[in-house]
Coordinates of C-alpha atoms and ligand atoms in Angstrom, one line a residue:
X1 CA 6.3 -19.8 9.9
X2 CA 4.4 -17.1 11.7
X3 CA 5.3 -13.6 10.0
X4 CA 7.1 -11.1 12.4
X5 CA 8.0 -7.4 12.9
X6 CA 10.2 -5.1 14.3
X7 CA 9.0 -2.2 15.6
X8 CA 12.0 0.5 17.4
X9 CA 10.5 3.3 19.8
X10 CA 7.4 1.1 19.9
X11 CA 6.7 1.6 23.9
X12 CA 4.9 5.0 22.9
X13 CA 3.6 7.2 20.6
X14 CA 4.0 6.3 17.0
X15 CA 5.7 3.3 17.6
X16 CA 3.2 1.9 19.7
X17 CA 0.3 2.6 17.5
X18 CA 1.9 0.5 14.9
X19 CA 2.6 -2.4 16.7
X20 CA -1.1 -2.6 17.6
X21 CA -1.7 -1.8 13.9
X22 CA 0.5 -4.8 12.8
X23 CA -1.1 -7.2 15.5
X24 CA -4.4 -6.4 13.9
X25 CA -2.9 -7.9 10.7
X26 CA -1.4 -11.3 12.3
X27 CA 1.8 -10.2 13.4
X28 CA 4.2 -11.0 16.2
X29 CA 5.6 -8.2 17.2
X30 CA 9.3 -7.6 18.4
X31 CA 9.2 -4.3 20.2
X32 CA 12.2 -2.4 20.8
X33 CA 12.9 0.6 22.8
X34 CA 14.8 1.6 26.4
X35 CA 11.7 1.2 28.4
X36 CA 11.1 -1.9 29.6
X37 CA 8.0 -1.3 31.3
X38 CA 6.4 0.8 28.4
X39 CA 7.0 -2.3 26.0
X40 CA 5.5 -4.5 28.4
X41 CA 2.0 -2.1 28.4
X42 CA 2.4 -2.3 24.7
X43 CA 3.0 -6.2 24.6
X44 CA -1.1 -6.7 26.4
X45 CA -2.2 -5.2 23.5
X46 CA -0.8 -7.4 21.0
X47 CA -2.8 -10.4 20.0
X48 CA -0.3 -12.8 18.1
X49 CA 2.1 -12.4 20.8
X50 CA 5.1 -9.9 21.5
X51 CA 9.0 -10.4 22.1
X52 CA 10.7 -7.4 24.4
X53 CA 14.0 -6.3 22.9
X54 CA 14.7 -3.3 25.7
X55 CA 17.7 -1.8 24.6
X56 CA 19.7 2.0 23.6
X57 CA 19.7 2.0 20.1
X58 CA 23.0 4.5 20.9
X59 CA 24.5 1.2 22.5
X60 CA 25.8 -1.0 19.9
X61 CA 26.3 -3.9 21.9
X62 CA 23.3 -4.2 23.4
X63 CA 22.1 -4.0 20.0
X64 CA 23.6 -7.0 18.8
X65 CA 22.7 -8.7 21.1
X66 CA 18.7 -8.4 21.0
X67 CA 18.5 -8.6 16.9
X68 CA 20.6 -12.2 17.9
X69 CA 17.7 -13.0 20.2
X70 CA 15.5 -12.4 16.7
X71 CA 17.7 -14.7 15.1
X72 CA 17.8 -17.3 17.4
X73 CA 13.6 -17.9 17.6
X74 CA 13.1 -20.3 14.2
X75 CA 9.3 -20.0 14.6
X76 CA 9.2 -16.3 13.3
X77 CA 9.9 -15.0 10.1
X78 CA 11.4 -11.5 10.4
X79 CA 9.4 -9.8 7.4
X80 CA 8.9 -6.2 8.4
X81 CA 11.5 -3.5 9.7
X82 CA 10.4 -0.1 11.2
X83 CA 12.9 2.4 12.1
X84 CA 10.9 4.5 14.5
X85 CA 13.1 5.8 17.4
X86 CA 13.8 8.7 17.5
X87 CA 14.0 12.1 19.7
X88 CA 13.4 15.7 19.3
X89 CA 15.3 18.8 20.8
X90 CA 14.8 22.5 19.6
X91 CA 17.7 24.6 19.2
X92 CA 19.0 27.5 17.8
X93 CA 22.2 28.1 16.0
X94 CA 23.6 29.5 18.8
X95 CA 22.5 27.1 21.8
X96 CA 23.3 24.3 19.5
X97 CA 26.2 21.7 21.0
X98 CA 28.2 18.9 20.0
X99 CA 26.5 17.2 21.9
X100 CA 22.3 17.8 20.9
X101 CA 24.2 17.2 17.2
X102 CA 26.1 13.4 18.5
X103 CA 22.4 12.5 20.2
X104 CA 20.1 13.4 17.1
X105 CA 23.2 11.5 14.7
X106 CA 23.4 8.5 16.9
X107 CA 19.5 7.9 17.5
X108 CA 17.9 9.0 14.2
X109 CA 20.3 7.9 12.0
X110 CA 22.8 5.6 13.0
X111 CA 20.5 3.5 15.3
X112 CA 18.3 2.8 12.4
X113 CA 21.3 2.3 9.7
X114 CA 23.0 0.4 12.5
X115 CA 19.5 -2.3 13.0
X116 CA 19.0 -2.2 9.1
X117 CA 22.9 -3.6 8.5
X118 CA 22.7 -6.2 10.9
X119 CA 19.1 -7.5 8.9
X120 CA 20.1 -7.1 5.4
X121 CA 21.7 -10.5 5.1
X122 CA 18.7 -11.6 6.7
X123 CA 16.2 -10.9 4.3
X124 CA 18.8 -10.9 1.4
X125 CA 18.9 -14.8 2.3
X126 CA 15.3 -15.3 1.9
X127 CA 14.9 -12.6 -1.0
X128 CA 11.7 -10.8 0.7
X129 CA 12.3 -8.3 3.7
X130 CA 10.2 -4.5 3.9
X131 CA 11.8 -1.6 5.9
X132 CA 10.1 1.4 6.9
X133 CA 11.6 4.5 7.9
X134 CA 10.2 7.0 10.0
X135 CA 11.7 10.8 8.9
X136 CA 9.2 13.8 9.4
X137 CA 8.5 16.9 6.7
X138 CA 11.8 18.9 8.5
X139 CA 13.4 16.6 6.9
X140 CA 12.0 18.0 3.1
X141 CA 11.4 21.7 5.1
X142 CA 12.6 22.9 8.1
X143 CA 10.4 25.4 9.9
X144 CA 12.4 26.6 12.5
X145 CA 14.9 26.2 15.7
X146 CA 15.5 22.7 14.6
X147 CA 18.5 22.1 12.9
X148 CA 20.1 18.7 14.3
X149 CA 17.1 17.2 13.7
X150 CA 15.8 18.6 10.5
X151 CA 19.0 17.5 8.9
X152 CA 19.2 14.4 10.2
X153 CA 15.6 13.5 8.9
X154 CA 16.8 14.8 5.6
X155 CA 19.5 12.5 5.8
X156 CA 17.1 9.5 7.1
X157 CA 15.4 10.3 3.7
X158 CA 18.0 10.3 1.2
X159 CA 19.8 7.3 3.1
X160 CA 16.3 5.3 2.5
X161 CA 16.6 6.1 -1.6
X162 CA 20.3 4.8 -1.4
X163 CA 18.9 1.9 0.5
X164 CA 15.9 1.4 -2.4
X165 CA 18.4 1.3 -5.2
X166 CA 21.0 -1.0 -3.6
X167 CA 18.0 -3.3 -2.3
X168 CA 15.7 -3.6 -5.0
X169 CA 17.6 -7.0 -6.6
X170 CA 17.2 -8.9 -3.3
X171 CA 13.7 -8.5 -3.5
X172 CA 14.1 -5.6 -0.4
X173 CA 11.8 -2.4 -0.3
X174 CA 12.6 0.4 1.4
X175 CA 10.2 3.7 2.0
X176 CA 9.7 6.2 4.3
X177 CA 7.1 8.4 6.2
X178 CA 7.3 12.0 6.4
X179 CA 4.6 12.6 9.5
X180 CA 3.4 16.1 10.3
X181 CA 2.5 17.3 14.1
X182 CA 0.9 14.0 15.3
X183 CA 0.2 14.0 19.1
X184 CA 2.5 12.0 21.0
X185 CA 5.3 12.1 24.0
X186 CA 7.5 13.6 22.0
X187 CA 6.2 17.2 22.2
X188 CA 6.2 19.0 25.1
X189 CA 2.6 19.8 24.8
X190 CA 1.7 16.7 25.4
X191 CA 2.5 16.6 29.2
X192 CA 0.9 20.1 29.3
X193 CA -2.8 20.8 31.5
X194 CA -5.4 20.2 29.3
X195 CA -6.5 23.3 29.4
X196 CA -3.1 24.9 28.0
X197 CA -3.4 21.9 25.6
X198 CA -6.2 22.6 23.9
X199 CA -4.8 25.7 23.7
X200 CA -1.4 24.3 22.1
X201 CA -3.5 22.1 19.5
X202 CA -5.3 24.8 18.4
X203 CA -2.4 26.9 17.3
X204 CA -0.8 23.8 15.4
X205 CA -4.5 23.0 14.1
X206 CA -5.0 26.2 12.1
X207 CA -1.6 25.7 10.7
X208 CA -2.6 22.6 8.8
X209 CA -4.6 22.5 5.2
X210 CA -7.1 19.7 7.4
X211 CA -7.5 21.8 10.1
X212 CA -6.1 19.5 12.4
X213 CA -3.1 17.9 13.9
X214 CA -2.5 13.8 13.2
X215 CA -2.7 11.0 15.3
X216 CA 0.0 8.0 15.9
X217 CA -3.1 5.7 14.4
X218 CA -2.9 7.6 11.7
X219 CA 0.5 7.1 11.0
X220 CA 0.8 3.8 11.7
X221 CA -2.0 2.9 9.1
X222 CA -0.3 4.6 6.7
X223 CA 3.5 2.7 7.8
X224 CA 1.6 -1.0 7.6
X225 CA 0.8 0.3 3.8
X226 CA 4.1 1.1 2.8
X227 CA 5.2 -2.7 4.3
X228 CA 2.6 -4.8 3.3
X229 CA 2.1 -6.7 0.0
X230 CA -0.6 -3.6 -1.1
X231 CA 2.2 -1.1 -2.4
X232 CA 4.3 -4.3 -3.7
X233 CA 5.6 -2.1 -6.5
X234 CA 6.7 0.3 -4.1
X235 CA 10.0 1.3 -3.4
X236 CA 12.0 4.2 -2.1
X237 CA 8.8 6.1 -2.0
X238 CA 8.8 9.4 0.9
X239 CA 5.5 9.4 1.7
X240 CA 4.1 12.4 3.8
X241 CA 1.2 12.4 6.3
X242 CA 0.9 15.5 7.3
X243 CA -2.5 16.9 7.0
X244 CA -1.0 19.0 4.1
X245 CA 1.3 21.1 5.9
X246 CA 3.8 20.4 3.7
X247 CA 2.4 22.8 0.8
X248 CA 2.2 25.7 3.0
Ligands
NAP16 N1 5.0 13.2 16.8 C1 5.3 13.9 15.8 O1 4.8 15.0 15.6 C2 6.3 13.4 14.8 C3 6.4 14.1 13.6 C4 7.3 13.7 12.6 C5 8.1 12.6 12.9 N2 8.0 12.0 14.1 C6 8.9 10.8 14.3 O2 8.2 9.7 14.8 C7 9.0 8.8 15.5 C8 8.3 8.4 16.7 O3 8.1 9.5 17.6 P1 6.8 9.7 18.5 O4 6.2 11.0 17.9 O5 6.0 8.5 18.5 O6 7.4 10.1 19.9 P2 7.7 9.2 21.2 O7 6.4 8.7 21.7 O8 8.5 10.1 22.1 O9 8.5 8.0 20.6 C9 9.9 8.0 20.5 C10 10.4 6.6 20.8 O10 11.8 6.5 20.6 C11 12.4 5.7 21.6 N3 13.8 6.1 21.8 C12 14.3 7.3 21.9 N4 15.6 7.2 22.1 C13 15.9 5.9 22.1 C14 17.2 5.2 22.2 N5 18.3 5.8 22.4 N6 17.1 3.9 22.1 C15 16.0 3.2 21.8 N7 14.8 3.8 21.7 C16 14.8 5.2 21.8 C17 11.6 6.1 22.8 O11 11.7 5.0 23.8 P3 11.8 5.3 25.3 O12 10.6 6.1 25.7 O13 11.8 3.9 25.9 O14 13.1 6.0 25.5 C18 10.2 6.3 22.3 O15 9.4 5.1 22.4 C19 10.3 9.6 15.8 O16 11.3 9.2 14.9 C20 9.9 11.0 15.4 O17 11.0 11.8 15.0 C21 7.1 12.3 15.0

């Protein structure tokens, strides 16, 4: 049987990255996220074939029903989950609502404990199953008018431990990435003029120890390591790529 993935949030940004990462190592790719068109840009970019799951992770029926879809195609063997999904809204203590706090819950932490309950007797069947979570450093140190999702990527992280020590026995890893800035849709700055993004990079640059900020390439190197067979031994690891902004 052909080994597979699933990728959420993989019709940009990070997500995207490491579905064309994972095609690069023999992977079909199931690629799940709301926008059906972005998937399908993604899906001409991956060699050993792609599946669209389009779907709102917030929508638990429509959920259901696309990880059946997975379940129902014998020819794949579901080896690989990557909780990517996820969105980002500033606010401060005061302009926070119930409902920026239900949104960050639902999407970044729910949607992927929601996707990895419905797998787990999947790969607990055939004793060999990888998940990747994607957090960010907030979640070890916030840094400022964040708070819904800081504390949800916190919880992301300390939900993947819990997930490493249940796991282990059935032959599941679990780990988790802390990126840094990486550019992608997710920051405003992205959709600015290139001229006022240049100057946007360059303020983020000289905040990090490598001078720089990260790219989704980047990242998604570094999530194919944490699910492949070269850190075996690893298991409810949080690594960060960050450039070293963490230390600062
Ligand atoms: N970029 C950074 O600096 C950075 C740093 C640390 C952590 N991260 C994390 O990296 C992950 C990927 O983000 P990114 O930077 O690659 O940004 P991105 O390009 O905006 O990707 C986010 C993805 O999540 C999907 N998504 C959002 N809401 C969803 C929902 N309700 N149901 C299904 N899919 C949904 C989006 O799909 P649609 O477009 O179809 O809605 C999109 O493809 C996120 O978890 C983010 O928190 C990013």
């Amino acid at each position: 049987m052909k080994k597979a993935v699933l990728i959420t949030g993989a019709g940009s940004g990070i997500g995207a990255a490491t579905a064309l990462e994972f095609s690069r190592q023999g992977y079909f790719i199931y690629l799940m996220g709301r926008s059906k068109e972005k998937l399908e840009d993604v899906a001409l970019n991956c060699r050993q074939g792609a599946c669209l799951l389009s779907c709102d992770l917030q929508d638990s029926s429509q959920v259901n029903k696309r990880v059946r879809e997975i379940f129902e195609n014998p020819i794949y063997q579901l080896e690989v989950l990557v909780n990517n999904a996820g969105i980002y809204k500033t606010h401060t203590a005061e302009t926070s609502t119930d409902e920026i706090w239900r949104e960050h819950f639902e999407i970044n932490m729910l949607g992927p404990e929601r996707l990895t309950r419905l797998l787990i007797p999947y790969f607990k069947e055939r004793k060999k199953g990888s998940i990747v979570n994607v957090s960010s450093t907030l979640g070890l140190k916030p840094t400022g008018p964040t708070g819904a999702y800081s504390a949800l990527k916190a919880a992301l992280i300390n939900w993947t431990q819990n997930l490493a020590l249940e796991l282990g026995q059935c032959g599941i890893r679990v780990n988790c990435i802390c990126p840094g800035i990486v550019d992608t849709p997710i920051h405003s700055f992205h959709a600015f003029s290139a001229e006022k993004k240049q100057e946007a990079l360059g303020k983020y640059a000289g905040l990090q120890p490598l001078g720089r900020i990260g790219t989704a390439d980047e990242i998604a190197r570094s999530i194919y390591f944490l699910a492949s067979e070269a850190s075996s031994w690893t298991t409810g690891a949080i690594l960060t790529v960050d450039g070293g902004i963490n230390l600062t």
